XYZ file of C-alpha atoms in Angstrom:
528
model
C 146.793 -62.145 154.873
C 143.110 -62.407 153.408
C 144.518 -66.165 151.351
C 146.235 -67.429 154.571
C 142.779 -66.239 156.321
C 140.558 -67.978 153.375
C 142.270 -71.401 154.276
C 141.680 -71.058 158.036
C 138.187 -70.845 157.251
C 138.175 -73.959 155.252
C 139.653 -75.918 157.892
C 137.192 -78.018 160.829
C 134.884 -78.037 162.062
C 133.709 -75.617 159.030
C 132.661 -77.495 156.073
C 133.895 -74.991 153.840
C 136.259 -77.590 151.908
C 135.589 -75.387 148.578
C 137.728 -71.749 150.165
C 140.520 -73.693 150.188
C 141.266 -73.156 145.924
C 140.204 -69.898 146.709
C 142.781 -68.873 149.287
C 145.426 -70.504 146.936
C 144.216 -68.454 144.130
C 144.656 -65.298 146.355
C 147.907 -66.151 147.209
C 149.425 -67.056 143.490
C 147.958 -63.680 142.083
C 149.645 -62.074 144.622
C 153.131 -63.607 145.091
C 153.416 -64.369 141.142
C 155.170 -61.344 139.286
C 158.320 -59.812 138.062
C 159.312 -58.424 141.354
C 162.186 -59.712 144.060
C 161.945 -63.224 145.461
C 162.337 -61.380 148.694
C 158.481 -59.808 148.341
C 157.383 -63.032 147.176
C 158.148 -64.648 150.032
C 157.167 -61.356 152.177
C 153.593 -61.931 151.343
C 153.773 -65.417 151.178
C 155.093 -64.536 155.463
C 151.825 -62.779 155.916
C 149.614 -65.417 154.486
C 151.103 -67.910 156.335
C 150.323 -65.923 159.680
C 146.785 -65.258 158.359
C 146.820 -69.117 158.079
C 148.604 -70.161 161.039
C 147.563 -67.717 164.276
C 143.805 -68.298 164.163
C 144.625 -72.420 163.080
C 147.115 -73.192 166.189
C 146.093 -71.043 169.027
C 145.237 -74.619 170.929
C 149.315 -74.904 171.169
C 148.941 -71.794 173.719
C 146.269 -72.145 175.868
C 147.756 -73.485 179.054
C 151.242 -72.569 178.385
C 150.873 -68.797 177.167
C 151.068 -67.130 173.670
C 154.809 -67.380 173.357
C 154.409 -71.756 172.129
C 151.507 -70.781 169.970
C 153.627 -67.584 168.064
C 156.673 -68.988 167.897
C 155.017 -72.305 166.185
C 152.998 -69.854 163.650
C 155.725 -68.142 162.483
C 157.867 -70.973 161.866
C 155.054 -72.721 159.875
C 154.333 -69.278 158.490
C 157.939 -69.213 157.327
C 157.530 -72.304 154.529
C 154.412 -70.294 153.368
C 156.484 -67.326 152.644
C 159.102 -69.866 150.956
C 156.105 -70.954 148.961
C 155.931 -67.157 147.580
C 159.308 -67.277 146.587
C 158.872 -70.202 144.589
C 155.835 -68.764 143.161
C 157.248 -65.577 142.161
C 160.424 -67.789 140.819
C 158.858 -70.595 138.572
C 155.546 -67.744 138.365
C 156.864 -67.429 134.599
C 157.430 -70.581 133.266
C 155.121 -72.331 130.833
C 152.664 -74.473 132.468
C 153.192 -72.240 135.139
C 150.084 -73.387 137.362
C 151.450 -77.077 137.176
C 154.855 -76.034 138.911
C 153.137 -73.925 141.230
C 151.255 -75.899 142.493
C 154.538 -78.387 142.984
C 156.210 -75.588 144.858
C 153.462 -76.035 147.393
C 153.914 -79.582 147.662
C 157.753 -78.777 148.524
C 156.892 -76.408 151.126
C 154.473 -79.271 152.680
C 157.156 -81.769 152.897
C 159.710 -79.505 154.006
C 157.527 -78.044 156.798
C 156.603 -81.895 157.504
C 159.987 -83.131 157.847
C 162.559 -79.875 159.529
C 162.976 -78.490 161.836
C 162.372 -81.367 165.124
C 160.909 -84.020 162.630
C 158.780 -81.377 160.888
C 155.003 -80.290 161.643
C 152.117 -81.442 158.741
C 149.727 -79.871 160.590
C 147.627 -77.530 158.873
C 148.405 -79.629 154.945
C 145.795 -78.764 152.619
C 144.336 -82.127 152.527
C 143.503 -82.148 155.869
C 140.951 -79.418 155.485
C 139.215 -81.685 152.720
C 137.636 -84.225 155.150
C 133.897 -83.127 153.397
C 135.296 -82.211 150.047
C 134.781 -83.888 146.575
C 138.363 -83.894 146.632
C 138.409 -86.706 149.393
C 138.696 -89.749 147.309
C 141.926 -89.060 145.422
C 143.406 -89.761 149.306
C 143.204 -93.230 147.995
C 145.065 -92.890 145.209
C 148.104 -90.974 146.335
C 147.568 -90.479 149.749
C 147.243 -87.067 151.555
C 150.339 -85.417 149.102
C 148.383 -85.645 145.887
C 145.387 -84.518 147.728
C 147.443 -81.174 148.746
C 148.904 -80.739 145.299
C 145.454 -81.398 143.436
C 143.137 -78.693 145.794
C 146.881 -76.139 144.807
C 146.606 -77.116 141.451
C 143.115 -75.967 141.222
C 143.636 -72.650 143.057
C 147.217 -71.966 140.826
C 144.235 -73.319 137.874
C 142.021 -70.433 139.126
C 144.536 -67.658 139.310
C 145.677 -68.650 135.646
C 141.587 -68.148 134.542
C 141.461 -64.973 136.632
C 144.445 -63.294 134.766
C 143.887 -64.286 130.964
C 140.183 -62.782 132.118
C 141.976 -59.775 133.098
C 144.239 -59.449 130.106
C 141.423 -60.816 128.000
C 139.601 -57.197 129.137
C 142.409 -54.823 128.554
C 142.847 -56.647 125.082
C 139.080 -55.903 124.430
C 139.862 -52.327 125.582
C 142.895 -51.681 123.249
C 141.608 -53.869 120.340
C 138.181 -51.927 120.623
C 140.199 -48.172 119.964
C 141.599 -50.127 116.650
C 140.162 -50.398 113.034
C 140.874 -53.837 112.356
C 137.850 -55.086 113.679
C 138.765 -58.716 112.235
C 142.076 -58.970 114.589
C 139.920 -58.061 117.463
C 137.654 -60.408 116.892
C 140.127 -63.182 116.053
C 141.901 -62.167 119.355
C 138.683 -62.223 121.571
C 138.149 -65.963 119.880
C 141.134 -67.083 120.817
C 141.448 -65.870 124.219
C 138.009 -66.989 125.386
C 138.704 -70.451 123.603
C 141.883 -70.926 126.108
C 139.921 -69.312 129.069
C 137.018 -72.154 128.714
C 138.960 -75.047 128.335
C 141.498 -74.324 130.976
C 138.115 -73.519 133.206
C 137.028 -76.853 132.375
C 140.321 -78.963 132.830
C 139.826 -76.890 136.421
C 136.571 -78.250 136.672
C 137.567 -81.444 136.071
C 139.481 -81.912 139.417
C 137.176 -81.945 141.947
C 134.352 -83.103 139.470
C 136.856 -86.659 139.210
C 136.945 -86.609 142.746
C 133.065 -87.073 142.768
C 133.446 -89.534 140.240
C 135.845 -91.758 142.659
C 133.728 -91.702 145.219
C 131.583 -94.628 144.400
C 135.051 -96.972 144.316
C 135.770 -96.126 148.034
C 135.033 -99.148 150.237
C 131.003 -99.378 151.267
C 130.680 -99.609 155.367
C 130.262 -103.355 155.197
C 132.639 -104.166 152.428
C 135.610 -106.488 153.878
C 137.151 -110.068 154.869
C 134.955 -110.019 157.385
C 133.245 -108.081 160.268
C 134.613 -107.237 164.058
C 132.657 -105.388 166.245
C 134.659 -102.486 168.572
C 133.797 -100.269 171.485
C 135.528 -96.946 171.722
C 135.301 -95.658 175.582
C 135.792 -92.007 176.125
C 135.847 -91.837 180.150
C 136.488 -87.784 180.330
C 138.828 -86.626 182.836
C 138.528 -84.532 185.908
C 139.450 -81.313 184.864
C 141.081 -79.742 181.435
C 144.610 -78.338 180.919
C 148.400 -79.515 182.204
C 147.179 -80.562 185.192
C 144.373 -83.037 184.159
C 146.517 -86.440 185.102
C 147.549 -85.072 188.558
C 144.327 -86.968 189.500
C 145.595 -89.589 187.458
C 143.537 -92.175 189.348
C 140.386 -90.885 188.982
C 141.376 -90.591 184.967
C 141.947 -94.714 185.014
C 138.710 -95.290 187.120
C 136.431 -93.157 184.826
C 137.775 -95.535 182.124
C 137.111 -98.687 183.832
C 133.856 -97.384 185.209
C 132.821 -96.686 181.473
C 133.955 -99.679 180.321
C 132.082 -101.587 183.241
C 129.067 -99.601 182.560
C 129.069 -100.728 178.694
C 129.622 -104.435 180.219
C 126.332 -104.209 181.978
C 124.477 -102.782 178.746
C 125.432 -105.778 176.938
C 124.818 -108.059 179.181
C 121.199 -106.716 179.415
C 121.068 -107.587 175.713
C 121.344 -103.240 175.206
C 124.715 -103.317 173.112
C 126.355 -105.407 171.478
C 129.427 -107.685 172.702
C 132.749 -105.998 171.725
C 135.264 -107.860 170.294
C 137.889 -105.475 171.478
C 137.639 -102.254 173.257
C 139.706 -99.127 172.691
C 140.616 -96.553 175.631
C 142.529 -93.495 174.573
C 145.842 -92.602 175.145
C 146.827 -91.404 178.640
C 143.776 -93.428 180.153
C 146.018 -95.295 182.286
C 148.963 -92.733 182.912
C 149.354 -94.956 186.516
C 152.000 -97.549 184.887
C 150.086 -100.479 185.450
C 153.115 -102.883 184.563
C 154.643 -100.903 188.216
C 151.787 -100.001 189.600
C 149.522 -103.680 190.669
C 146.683 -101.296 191.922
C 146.054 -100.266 188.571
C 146.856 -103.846 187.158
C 144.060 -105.204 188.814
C 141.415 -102.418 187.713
C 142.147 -103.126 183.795
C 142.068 -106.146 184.150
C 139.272 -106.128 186.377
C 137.784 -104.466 183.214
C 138.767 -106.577 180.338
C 137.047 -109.599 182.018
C 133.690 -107.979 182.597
C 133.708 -106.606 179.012
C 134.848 -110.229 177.817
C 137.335 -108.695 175.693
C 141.107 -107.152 175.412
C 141.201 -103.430 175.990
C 143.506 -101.692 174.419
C 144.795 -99.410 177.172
C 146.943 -96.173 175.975
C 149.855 -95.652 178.962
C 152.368 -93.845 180.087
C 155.069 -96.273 180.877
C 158.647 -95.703 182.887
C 161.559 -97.180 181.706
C 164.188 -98.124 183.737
C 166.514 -95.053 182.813
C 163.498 -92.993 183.795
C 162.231 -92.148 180.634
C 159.108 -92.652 179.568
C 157.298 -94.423 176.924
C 153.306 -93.462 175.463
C 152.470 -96.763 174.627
C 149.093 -98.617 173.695
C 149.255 -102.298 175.381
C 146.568 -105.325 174.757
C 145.266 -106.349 177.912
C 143.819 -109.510 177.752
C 141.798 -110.008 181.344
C 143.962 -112.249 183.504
C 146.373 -112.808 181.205
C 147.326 -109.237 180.751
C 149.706 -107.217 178.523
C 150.064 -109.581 175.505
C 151.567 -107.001 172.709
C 151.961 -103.491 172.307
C 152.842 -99.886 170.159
C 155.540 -97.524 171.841
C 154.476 -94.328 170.066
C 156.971 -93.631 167.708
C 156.650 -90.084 166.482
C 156.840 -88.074 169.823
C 155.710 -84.670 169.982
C 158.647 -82.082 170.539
C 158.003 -79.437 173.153
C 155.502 -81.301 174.652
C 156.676 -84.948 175.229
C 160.195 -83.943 174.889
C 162.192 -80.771 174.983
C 164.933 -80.227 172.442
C 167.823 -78.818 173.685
C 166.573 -78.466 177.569
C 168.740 -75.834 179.020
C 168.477 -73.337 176.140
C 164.316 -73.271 175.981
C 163.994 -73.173 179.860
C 165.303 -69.300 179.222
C 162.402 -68.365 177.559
C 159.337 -70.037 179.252
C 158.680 -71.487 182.551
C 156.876 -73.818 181.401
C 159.800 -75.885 179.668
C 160.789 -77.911 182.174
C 157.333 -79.675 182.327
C 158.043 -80.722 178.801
C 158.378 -85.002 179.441
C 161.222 -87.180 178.849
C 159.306 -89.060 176.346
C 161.688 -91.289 174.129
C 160.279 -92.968 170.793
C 159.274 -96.784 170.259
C 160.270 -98.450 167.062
C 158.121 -101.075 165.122
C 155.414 -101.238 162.583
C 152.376 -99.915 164.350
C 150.872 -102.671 164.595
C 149.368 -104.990 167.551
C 147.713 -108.175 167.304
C 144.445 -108.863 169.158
C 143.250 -112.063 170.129
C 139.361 -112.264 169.731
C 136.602 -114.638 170.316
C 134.644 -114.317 167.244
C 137.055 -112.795 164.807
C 141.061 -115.023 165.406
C 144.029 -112.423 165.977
C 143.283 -109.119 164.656
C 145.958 -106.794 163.101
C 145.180 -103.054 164.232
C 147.609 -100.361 163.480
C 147.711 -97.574 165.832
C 148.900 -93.956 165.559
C 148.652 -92.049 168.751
C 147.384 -88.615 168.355
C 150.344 -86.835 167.339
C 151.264 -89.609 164.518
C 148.185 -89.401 162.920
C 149.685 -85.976 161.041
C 152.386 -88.598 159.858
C 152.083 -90.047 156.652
C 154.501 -92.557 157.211
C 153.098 -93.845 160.884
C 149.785 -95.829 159.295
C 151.182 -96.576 155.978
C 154.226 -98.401 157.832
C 151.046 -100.301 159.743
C 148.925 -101.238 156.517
C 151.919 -102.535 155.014
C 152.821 -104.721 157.617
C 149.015 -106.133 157.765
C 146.813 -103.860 159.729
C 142.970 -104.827 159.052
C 141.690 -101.869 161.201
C 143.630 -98.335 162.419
C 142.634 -96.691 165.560
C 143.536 -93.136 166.721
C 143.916 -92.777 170.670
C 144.259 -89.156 171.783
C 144.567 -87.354 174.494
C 142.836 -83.787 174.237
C 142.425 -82.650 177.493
C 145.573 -80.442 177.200
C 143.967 -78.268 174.761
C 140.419 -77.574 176.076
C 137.827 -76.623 173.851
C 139.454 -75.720 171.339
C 139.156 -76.446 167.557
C 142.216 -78.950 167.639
C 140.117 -82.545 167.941
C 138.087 -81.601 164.981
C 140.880 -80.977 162.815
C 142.849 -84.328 163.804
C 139.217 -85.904 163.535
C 139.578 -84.645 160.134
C 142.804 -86.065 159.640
C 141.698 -89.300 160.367
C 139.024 -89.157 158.291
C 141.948 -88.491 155.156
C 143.925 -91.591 156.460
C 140.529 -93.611 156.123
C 140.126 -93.180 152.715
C 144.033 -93.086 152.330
C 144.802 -96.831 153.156
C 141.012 -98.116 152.880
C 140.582 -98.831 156.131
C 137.893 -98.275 158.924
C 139.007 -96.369 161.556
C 138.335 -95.710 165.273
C 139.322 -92.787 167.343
C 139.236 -92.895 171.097
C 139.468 -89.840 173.020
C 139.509 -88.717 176.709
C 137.271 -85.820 176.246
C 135.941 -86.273 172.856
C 135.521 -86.049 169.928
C 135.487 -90.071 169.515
C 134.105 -91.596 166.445
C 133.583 -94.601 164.519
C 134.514 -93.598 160.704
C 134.361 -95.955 157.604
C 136.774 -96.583 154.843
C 135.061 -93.893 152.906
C 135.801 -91.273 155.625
C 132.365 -90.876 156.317
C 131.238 -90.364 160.211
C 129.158 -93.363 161.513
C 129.148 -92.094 165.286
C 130.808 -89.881 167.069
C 130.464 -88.600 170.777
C 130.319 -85.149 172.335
C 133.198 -83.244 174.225
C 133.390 -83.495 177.506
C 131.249 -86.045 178.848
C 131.613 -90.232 179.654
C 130.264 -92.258 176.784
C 131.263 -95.042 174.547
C 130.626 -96.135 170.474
C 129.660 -99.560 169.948
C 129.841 -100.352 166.462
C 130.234 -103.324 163.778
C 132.874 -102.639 161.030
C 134.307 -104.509 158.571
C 138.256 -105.934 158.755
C 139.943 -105.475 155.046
C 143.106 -106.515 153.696
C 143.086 -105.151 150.279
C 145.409 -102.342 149.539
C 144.714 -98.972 148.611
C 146.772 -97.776 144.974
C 148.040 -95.041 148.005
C 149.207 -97.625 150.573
C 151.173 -99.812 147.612
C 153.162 -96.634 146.357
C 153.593 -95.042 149.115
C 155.639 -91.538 149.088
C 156.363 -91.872 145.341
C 153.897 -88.856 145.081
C 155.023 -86.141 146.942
C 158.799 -87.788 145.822
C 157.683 -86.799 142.378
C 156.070 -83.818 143.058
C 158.994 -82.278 144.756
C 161.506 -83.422 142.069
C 159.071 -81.524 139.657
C 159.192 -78.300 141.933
C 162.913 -78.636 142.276
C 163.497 -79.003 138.300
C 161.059 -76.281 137.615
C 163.032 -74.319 140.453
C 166.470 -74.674 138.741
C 165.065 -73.775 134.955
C 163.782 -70.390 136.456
C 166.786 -69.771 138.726
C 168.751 -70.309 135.126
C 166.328 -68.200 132.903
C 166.185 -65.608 135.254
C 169.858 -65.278 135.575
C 169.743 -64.928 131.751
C 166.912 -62.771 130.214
C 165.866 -62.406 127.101
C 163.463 -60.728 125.387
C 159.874 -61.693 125.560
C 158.361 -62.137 122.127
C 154.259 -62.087 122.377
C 154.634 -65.845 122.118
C 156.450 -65.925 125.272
C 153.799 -63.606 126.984
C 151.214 -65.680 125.589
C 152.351 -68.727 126.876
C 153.261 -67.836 130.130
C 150.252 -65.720 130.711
């Protein structure tokens, strides 16, 4: 419980980046042993929990507790699967290396079943201030996970040959060959100091990395954006039943910001970004609220992307981000493809109804397909390629490396967090964003309803960012780039590798274990 704990506390809006090894260190000394896989994974369960309750609670707050345990457990589950690996592959040579793979596994499996999976809460995503930040460009928010495990499992390893180091002292201390003890005290501090350094070594190259991240200016060339958060009229499930007044604090933002650079104040936008859900009136049905975004887009001289809630004609609905380009309105758009299960949708309806009454105000969301990418016509700057992941996708590895590939010169996060109050939840998807910054080399803008909204660079540093709950709007210049990150051009290969590792080392225990045979000191000393 104290681990799972330990990594809560390194999560946003703490900067406490460094816990993180710590909790994992925790968690290997206790899991790894001789005992049952069924105790490995039983206080792998706890740490989880310790992880999970005090991380999700936002999942709960207008719905009741039931949501927010049920999702903790679940997640809480793959920790405790974690512990069984542990415990498994705990023996091995190289033991810390595999370990730290068997976390890896656990991410993607926990990121992929049940529903499409849930990454919240990866490892990386609690590194947004870390040293360990930079190797997001190199493989992407998978090798970040493995590399802050790898230097827990590292830690663990130093911990115990410290430990056995002492009782060695101890025992060789009662003997009269002095000249063993001393040979054996050599030896052992020898191995503790090197593998202390290779430890070392992992953030410390993270540091080192840091000046090859993208400066705020480098790029093809520069586009300034305007990010409008409008606020909404009240928080929780009910916050777009005055879904008018959530469109006209937009507009009346965005006409606000029009006045400020027209009075030489701000600078013209080249595009403007509203958040998701700040038109949930369909404007393509609904000519009312046509006529206010457009209104919009022609005193800001620019397209606004507008995030809206769109009905299909089967009834369904669609969260979708549309460029509207003042009179000449809707001109492309991104149907949110990763949809958010018991929230925008409700698998399997008629069984979940029986346990909350709140299940039938799940939506009837359906996904959109695509790249993630729309193209924006602009004055200053020709068509601009922006890939957008809409709140929920931003977790998704897959949602703004499927953009970059297909051209994206700029991502943008719209979000919607009114349904989850004040709550620590838009600090840790802030985070997130900050990871797929650095990830695909890109500058990124998020645009929220209630904050937090922020301009971040391609070296997932913060330029601006807004408060909660209040009407404002980031102007900002940032550069357009079309070079590819090592992480964008390889993709999942990663965490592919990483979980073919875990899976080998997996089977070689599972075989060994079937079949024991005695351990010879060389064996001890190896695996120890």
């Amino acid at each position: 419980m104290i681990a799972g704990l330990l990594l809560f506390v390194s999560f946003p809006p703490r900067t406490l980046w460094f816990i993180a090894p710590v909790g994992i260190a925790i968690l290997t000394l206790t899991v790894r042993g001789n005992g049952r896989l069924r105790g490995g994974f039983g206080y792998g369960m706890l740490a989880g929990l310790g992880f999970f309750l005090p991380l999700l609670p936002w999942t709960g707050i207008y719905v009741g507790p039931v949501p927010w345990l049920a999702l903790s457990v679940v997640c809480a589950v793959y920790v405790g699967l974690f512990g069984m690996v542990a415990r498994l592959v705990g023996r091995l040579p190289g033991w810390p290396l595999w370990v730290a793979a068997g976390w890896s596994l656990t991410e993607w499996l926990r990121a992929s079943f049940p529903f499409g999976g849930f990454p919240w809460g990866r490892l990386a995503f609690g590194q947004g201030d870390g040293w360990f930040l930079s190797f997001a460009m190199v493989g992407g928010a998978p090798l970040l996970s493995f590399l802050v495990a790898l230097t827990g499992t590292g830690v663990a390893w130093i911990v115990l040959r410290l430990w056995r180091s002492r009782g060695a002292d101890a025992e060789a201390a009662n003997s009269p060959r002095l000249s063993s003890w001393g040979t054996l005290r050599l030896i052992s501090w020898n191995r503790i100091i090197v593998a202390a350094i290779v430890v070392a070594i992992i953030p410390v190259t993270g540091v080192i990395l840091r000046p090859a991240l993208p400066g705020p200016e480098d790029g093809n060339r520069p586009i300034t954006v305007a990010a409008i958060q409008g606020s909404v009229p009240r928080l929780g499930l009910d916050f777009n039943a005055q879904r008018r007044a959530v469109l006209d604090n937009h507009v009346r933002r965005t006409e606000e910001l029009a006045r400020e650079v027209a009075a030489g104040r701000a600078p013209q936008p080249d595009v403007v970004i509203w958040p998701e859900n700040s038109s949930d009136i369909d404007p393509l049905r609904n000519p009312d609220a046509a006529a206010l975004i457009t209104r919009a887009s022609a005193e800001i001289k620019a397209p606004i992307l507008v995030g809206a809630v769109l009905v299909n004609s089967d009834r369904t609905t669609t969260n979708s981000v549309m460029v509207w380009d003042g009179a000449n309105g809707p001109i492309d758009r991104h149907d949110k493809k990763i949809i958010q299960p018991f929230g925008e949708y409700l698998p399997y309806r008629e069984f979940f109804r029986h346990f909350s009454e709140y299940a039938d105000r799940a939506g009837y969301f359906v996904p959109g397909h695509g790249d993630g990418v729309v193209a924006v016509p602009t004055a200053r700057a020709g068509i601009v390629d922006i890939g957008v992941a809409t709140c929920y996708e931003v977790a998704f590895d897959r949602a703004f490396s499927d953009a970059v590939r297909a051209g994206a010169q700029l991502l943008t996060v719209p979000t919607n967090n009114a349904t989850f109050g004040k709550s620590e939840m838009t600090y840790q998807q802030l985070a997130m964003s900050r990871v797929r910054a650095v990830e695909h080399g890109r500058a990124l803008i998020v645009s929220a309803t209630t904050g937090v909204s922020a301009i971040i660079g391609a070296d997932g540093r913060i330029q601006q960012q807004t408060g909660q709950f209040v009407p404002a709007a980031l102007v900002a210049t940032v550069p357009l780039r079309e070079d590819s990150t090592l992480a964008t051009r390889i993709g999942p290969a990663p965490e592919v590798l990483l979980c073919i590792l875990a899976a080998a080392a997996i089977a070689v225990a599972a075989i060994r274990r079937r079949t024991p045979t005695p351990a010879t000191p060389t064996d001890q000393d190896a695996v120890g």
